[in-house]
mmCIF file of C-alpha atoms and ligand atoms in Angstrom:
data_model
loop_
_atom_site.group_PDB
_atom_site.id
_atom_site.type_symbol
_atom_site.label_atom_id
_atom_site.label_comp_id
_atom_site.label_asym_id
_atom_site.label_seq_id
_atom_site.Cartn_x
_atom_site.Cartn_y
_atom_site.Cartn_z
ATOM 1 C CA MET A 173 115.479 181.161 63.468
ATOM 2 C CA ASP A 174 115.026 178.268 65.838
ATOM 3 C CA GLY A 175 115.414 179.972 69.193
ATOM 4 C CA GLY A 176 119.043 180.959 68.631
ATOM 5 C CA TYR A 177 120.377 184.465 68.460
ATOM 6 C CA GLU A 178 120.242 186.331 65.240
ATOM 7 C CA ILE A 179 123.714 187.358 64.237
ATOM 8 C CA VAL A 180 123.700 190.853 62.810
ATOM 9 C CA THR A 181 126.683 191.511 60.614
ATOM 10 C CA HIS A 182 127.591 195.017 59.570
ATOM 11 C CA LYS A 183 129.357 195.409 56.310
ATOM 12 C CA SER A 184 132.726 196.870 56.946
ATOM 13 C CA LEU A 185 134.049 199.461 54.511
ATOM 14 C CA LYS A 186 137.436 198.361 53.203
ATOM 15 C CA LEU A 187 139.997 201.144 53.104
ATOM 16 C CA ALA A 188 143.224 201.706 51.231
ATOM 17 C CA VAL A 189 145.208 204.435 52.973
ATOM 18 C CA PHE A 190 147.747 206.284 50.816
ATOM 19 C CA ILE A 191 150.672 207.923 52.595
ATOM 20 C CA SER A 192 153.998 209.586 51.804
ATOM 21 C CA GLY A 193 155.342 210.395 55.264
ATOM 22 C CA ARG A 194 154.968 210.062 59.003
ATOM 23 C CA GLY A 195 151.444 208.619 58.866
ATOM 24 C CA SER A 196 149.851 210.069 61.986
ATOM 25 C CA ASN A 197 146.466 210.175 60.231
ATOM 26 C CA LEU A 198 146.959 206.565 59.178
ATOM 27 C CA LYS A 199 147.601 205.796 62.851
ATOM 28 C CA ALA A 200 144.363 207.579 63.808
ATOM 29 C CA LEU A 201 142.440 205.437 61.301
ATOM 30 C CA ILE A 202 144.140 202.260 62.531
ATOM 31 C CA ASP A 203 143.201 203.143 66.116
ATOM 32 C CA ALA A 204 139.597 203.822 65.093
ATOM 33 C CA CYS A 205 139.371 200.475 63.300
ATOM 34 C CA VAL A 206 140.352 198.649 66.500
ATOM 35 C CA ASP A 207 136.896 199.449 67.879
ATOM 36 C CA PRO A 208 134.638 196.568 66.808
ATOM 37 C CA ASP A 209 131.810 199.053 66.291
ATOM 38 C CA PHE A 210 133.785 201.089 63.786
ATOM 39 C CA PRO A 211 132.287 200.326 60.370
ATOM 40 C CA ALA A 212 135.555 200.178 58.414
ATOM 41 C CA GLU A 213 138.829 198.299 58.255
ATOM 42 C CA ILE A 214 142.124 198.869 56.477
ATOM 43 C CA SER A 215 142.916 196.407 53.668
ATOM 44 C CA LEU A 216 146.027 198.134 52.408
ATOM 45 C CA VAL A 217 148.488 200.910 53.110
ATOM 46 C CA LEU A 218 150.138 202.267 49.986
ATOM 47 C CA SER A 219 153.137 204.574 50.000
ATOM 48 C CA ASN A 220 154.958 206.262 47.159
ATOM 49 C CA VAL A 221 157.965 206.760 49.455
ATOM 50 C CA GLU A 222 160.077 203.706 50.249
ATOM 51 C CA ASN A 223 160.934 204.609 53.831
ATOM 52 C CA ALA A 224 157.826 206.559 54.829
ATOM 53 C CA GLY A 225 157.628 206.593 58.630
ATOM 54 C CA GLY A 226 153.975 205.570 58.562
ATOM 55 C CA LEU A 227 154.819 202.157 57.134
ATOM 56 C CA GLU A 228 155.918 201.254 60.640
ATOM 57 C CA TYR A 229 152.281 201.534 61.781
ATOM 58 C CA ALA A 230 151.223 199.110 59.059
ATOM 59 C CA THR A 231 153.907 196.627 60.131
ATOM 60 C CA GLN A 232 153.054 196.935 63.817
ATOM 61 C CA ASN A 233 149.384 196.274 63.095
ATOM 62 C CA ASN A 234 149.812 193.495 60.537
ATOM 63 C CA ILE A 235 148.275 195.552 57.778
ATOM 64 C CA PRO A 236 149.608 194.743 54.304
ATOM 65 C CA TYR A 237 151.519 197.562 52.692
ATOM 66 C CA GLU A 238 152.792 198.204 49.188
ATOM 67 C CA ILE A 239 155.270 200.719 47.886
ATOM 68 C CA VAL A 240 154.829 202.259 44.462
ATOM 69 C CA ASN A 241 157.760 204.632 44.059
ATOM 70 C CA HIS A 242 156.892 207.332 41.523
ATOM 71 C CA HIS A 243 160.603 207.791 40.711
ATOM 72 C CA LYS A 244 160.608 204.367 39.085
ATOM 73 C CA PHE A 245 158.162 205.384 36.369
ATOM 74 C CA ASP A 246 158.719 207.492 33.269
ATOM 75 C CA ASP A 247 155.505 209.377 33.758
ATOM 76 C CA LYS A 248 152.467 209.825 35.947
ATOM 77 C CA SER A 249 150.380 207.484 33.845
ATOM 78 C CA GLY A 250 152.791 204.567 34.423
ATOM 79 C CA PHE A 251 152.885 205.345 38.145
ATOM 80 C CA GLU A 252 149.106 205.451 38.415
ATOM 81 C CA LYS A 253 148.659 202.333 36.300
ATOM 82 C CA GLU A 254 150.816 200.456 38.765
ATOM 83 C CA ILE A 255 148.785 201.782 41.696
ATOM 84 C CA GLN A 256 145.605 200.557 39.974
ATOM 85 C CA ASN A 257 147.214 197.132 39.497
ATOM 86 C CA VAL A 258 148.117 196.987 43.165
ATOM 87 C CA LEU A 259 144.606 198.013 44.208
ATOM 88 C CA LYS A 260 143.131 195.160 42.161
ATOM 89 C CA ARG A 261 144.898 192.701 44.426
ATOM 90 C CA TYR A 262 143.095 194.004 47.522
ATOM 91 C CA ASP A 263 139.528 194.428 48.567
ATOM 92 C CA VAL A 264 139.108 198.213 48.525
ATOM 93 C CA ASP A 265 135.920 200.296 48.749
ATOM 94 C CA LEU A 266 137.391 203.666 49.639
ATOM 95 C CA ILE A 267 140.787 205.309 49.179
ATOM 96 C CA CYS A 268 141.870 207.630 51.989
ATOM 97 C CA LEU A 269 144.665 210.024 51.102
ATOM 98 C CA ALA A 270 146.532 210.728 54.320
ATOM 99 C CA GLY A 271 149.495 212.960 53.590
ATOM 100 C CA PHE A 272 149.907 211.443 50.114
ATOM 101 C CA MET A 273 152.022 213.997 48.295
ATOM 102 C CA ARG A 274 151.139 213.157 44.669
ATOM 103 C CA LEU A 275 148.290 214.775 42.793
ATOM 104 C CA LEU A 276 146.125 212.063 41.236
ATOM 105 C CA SER A 277 145.036 212.573 37.635
ATOM 106 C CA ALA A 278 141.434 212.872 36.476
ATOM 107 C CA SER A 279 141.674 209.493 34.747
ATOM 108 C CA PHE A 280 142.743 207.830 37.999
ATOM 109 C CA ILE A 281 139.983 209.540 39.963
ATOM 110 C CA ASP A 282 137.383 208.517 37.338
ATOM 111 C CA VAL A 283 138.049 204.858 38.134
ATOM 112 C CA TRP A 284 137.011 205.556 41.752
ATOM 113 C CA PRO A 285 133.980 207.836 41.491
ATOM 114 C CA ASP A 286 133.355 209.462 44.894
ATOM 115 C CA LYS A 287 135.558 206.819 46.433
ATOM 116 C CA ILE A 288 138.653 208.873 47.151
ATOM 117 C CA ILE A 289 138.819 211.216 50.128
ATOM 118 C CA ASN A 290 141.561 213.479 51.459
ATOM 119 C CA ILE A 291 142.429 215.332 54.632
ATOM 120 C CA HIS A 292 143.833 218.829 54.372
ATOM 121 C CA PRO A 293 145.169 221.041 57.183
ATOM 122 C CA SER A 294 143.056 224.137 56.586
ATOM 123 C CA LEU A 295 139.448 225.190 56.400
ATOM 124 C CA LEU A 296 139.024 224.745 52.644
ATOM 125 C CA PRO A 297 138.581 226.547 50.340
ATOM 126 C CA ARG A 298 141.060 228.674 52.300
ATOM 127 C CA TYR A 299 144.734 227.752 51.924
ATOM 128 C CA LYS A 300 144.817 225.019 49.326
ATOM 129 C CA GLY A 301 148.276 223.530 48.811
ATOM 130 C CA LEU A 302 151.281 223.630 51.121
ATOM 131 C CA ASP A 303 152.321 225.813 54.085
ATOM 132 C CA THR A 304 148.765 226.257 55.252
ATOM 133 C CA HIS A 305 149.656 227.221 58.827
ATOM 134 C CA LYS A 306 152.298 229.704 57.716
ATOM 135 C CA ARG A 307 149.765 231.406 55.470
ATOM 136 C CA ALA A 308 147.075 231.485 58.151
ATOM 137 C CA LEU A 309 149.555 233.162 60.533
ATOM 138 C CA ALA A 310 150.688 235.621 57.859
ATOM 139 C CA ASP A 311 147.054 236.607 57.358
ATOM 140 C CA SER A 312 146.607 237.140 61.127
ATOM 141 C CA ALA A 313 143.614 234.797 60.849
ATOM 142 C CA PHE A 314 141.678 234.107 64.050
ATOM 143 C CA GLU A 315 141.003 230.497 63.244
ATOM 144 C CA THR A 316 142.044 227.658 61.016
ATOM 145 C CA GLY A 317 141.432 223.918 61.052
ATOM 146 C CA CYS A 318 141.185 220.867 58.873
ATOM 147 C CA THR A 319 138.901 219.531 56.164
ATOM 148 C CA VAL A 320 138.017 216.048 54.963
ATOM 149 C CA HIS A 321 136.692 216.130 51.415
ATOM 150 C CA PHE A 322 135.983 213.990 48.390
ATOM 151 C CA VAL A 323 138.760 214.272 45.841
ATOM 152 C CA ARG A 324 138.313 216.027 42.535
ATOM 153 C CA PRO A 325 141.063 216.520 39.943
ATOM 154 C CA GLU A 326 141.775 220.102 40.996
ATOM 155 C CA MET A 327 144.097 220.123 44.019
ATOM 156 C CA ASP A 328 142.403 220.278 47.432
ATOM 157 C CA SER A 329 138.929 220.659 45.977
ATOM 158 C CA GLY A 330 135.776 218.575 46.121
ATOM 159 C CA PRO A 331 132.661 218.214 48.270
ATOM 160 C CA ILE A 332 133.433 218.805 51.929
ATOM 161 C CA ILE A 333 132.486 215.987 54.283
ATOM 162 C CA LEU A 334 133.435 217.738 57.492
ATOM 163 C CA GLN A 335 135.625 220.446 58.944
ATOM 164 C CA LYS A 336 136.988 221.104 62.405
ATOM 165 C CA SER A 337 138.234 224.510 63.415
ATOM 166 C CA VAL A 338 140.747 225.637 66.016
ATOM 167 C CA PRO A 339 141.551 229.123 67.305
ATOM 168 C CA ILE A 340 144.789 230.890 66.417
ATOM 169 C CA PHE A 341 146.426 232.645 69.371
ATOM 170 C CA PRO A 342 148.712 235.689 69.128
ATOM 171 C CA ASP A 343 151.783 233.757 70.261
ATOM 172 C CA ASP A 344 151.229 230.820 67.914
ATOM 173 C CA THR A 345 154.001 229.556 65.675
ATOM 174 C CA GLU A 346 153.627 227.243 62.696
ATOM 175 C CA LYS A 347 154.612 224.434 65.012
ATOM 176 C CA THR A 348 152.114 225.123 67.805
ATOM 177 C CA LEU A 349 149.358 225.628 65.274
ATOM 178 C CA ALA A 350 150.208 222.437 63.405
ATOM 179 C CA VAL A 351 149.972 220.465 66.651
ATOM 180 C CA ARG A 352 146.577 221.981 67.494
ATOM 181 C CA VAL A 353 145.208 221.263 64.023
ATOM 182 C CA LEU A 354 146.635 217.736 63.945
ATOM 183 C CA VAL A 355 144.695 216.793 67.077
ATOM 184 C CA GLN A 356 141.529 217.712 65.181
ATOM 185 C CA GLU A 357 142.667 215.896 62.021
ATOM 186 C CA HIS A 358 142.950 212.696 64.017
ATOM 187 C CA ARG A 359 139.342 213.103 65.164
ATOM 188 C CA ALA A 360 138.033 214.271 61.818
ATOM 189 C CA TYR A 361 139.342 211.519 59.558
ATOM 190 C CA PRO A 362 137.772 208.559 61.398
ATOM 191 C CA GLN A 363 134.565 210.565 61.804
ATOM 192 C CA ALA A 364 134.381 211.210 58.050
ATOM 193 C CA VAL A 365 135.024 207.545 57.257
ATOM 194 C CA ARG A 366 132.264 206.577 59.645
ATOM 195 C CA MET A 367 129.842 208.974 57.955
ATOM 196 C CA ILE A 368 130.579 207.409 54.570
ATOM 197 C CA ALA A 369 130.409 203.846 55.872
ATOM 198 C CA GLN A 370 127.052 204.523 57.508
ATOM 199 C CA ASN A 371 125.672 206.240 54.429
ATOM 200 C CA ASP A 372 125.086 209.401 56.422
ATOM 201 C CA ILE A 373 125.955 211.518 53.418
ATOM 202 C CA ALA A 374 125.296 211.553 49.711
ATOM 203 C CA ILE A 375 126.705 213.680 46.945
ATOM 204 C CA SER A 376 124.193 215.607 44.951
ATOM 205 C CA GLY A 377 125.129 215.159 41.300
ATOM 206 C CA LYS A 378 123.577 218.508 40.403
ATOM 207 C CA ASN A 379 126.028 220.806 42.143
ATOM 208 C CA ASP A 380 128.584 218.337 43.529
ATOM 209 C CA THR A 381 127.751 219.168 47.133
ATOM 210 C CA ILE A 382 126.970 216.941 50.079
ATOM 211 C CA ASN A 383 123.552 216.155 51.469
ATOM 212 C CA HIS A 384 123.399 214.922 55.034
ATOM 213 C CA HIS A 385 120.776 212.273 55.657
ATOM 214 C CA GLN A 386 118.687 212.928 58.732
ATOM 215 C CA ASP A 387 117.348 209.949 60.604
HETATM 216 C C1 GRF B 1014 148.448 216.223 57.481
HETATM 217 O O1 GRF B 1014 148.559 217.506 58.026
HETATM 218 C C2 GRF B 1014 147.384 216.181 56.419
HETATM 219 O O2 GRF B 1014 146.331 217.035 56.673
HETATM 220 C C3 GRF B 1014 148.147 216.636 55.200
HETATM 221 O O3 GRF B 1014 149.415 216.049 55.329
HETATM 222 C C4 GRF B 1014 149.701 215.832 56.701
HETATM 223 C C5 GRF B 1014 150.011 214.383 56.848
HETATM 224 O O4 GRF B 1014 150.410 214.066 58.152
HETATM 225 N N1 GRF B 1014 147.451 216.254 53.985
HETATM 226 P P1 GRF B 1014 150.516 212.544 58.593
HETATM 227 O O5 GRF B 1014 151.488 211.879 57.607
HETATM 228 O O6 GRF B 1014 149.161 211.937 58.537
HETATM 229 O O7 GRF B 1014 151.090 212.596 59.987
#
């Protein structure tokens, strides 16, 4: 240094966001990345659905997107091979599944060890799979919420990064509940990405759970 300012550069985590639909969680991540202090950026949006609504967010924000339509492949392995080929063309540290409606195989996940995360609209392990709000209402549950977790081959399983809960009121419908949970999803996903980017968490290999680093 010769009297100048030291420039501190933070490494930015490069994300690939996988979508199949409207992409409101993608939008939440895009909005988070606008903040210069947010330690991540989106390199790629990948959709398996040609006209997924969320692709509009990629276009509006000049984020490259790619479509890998699963219908065009004979089997899952061909579909996933093509996704891997696409990913090689981009700088990607972490894959964020955001309403991506295909279950990734163990061999795909193995290529990205602890580098694939997902958001799910329930307090896992409760209500894995679809229709989570309907099932919470049918159970007369008092609360539900959302979970961001590392992806393991079994659907909606893997070490939980964070959860946010919301109350369920007597007059709730699937729709009102979905709206309440979605608000929390949009807070949770950027928060989870930040935790990973800042190395706030580590997975313990012994029991596949998360340790939170205290500083
Ligand atoms: C969200 O509820 C997410 O939790 C689930 O799929 C939905 C996707 O919504 N995995 P969007 O496409 O992000 O709006």
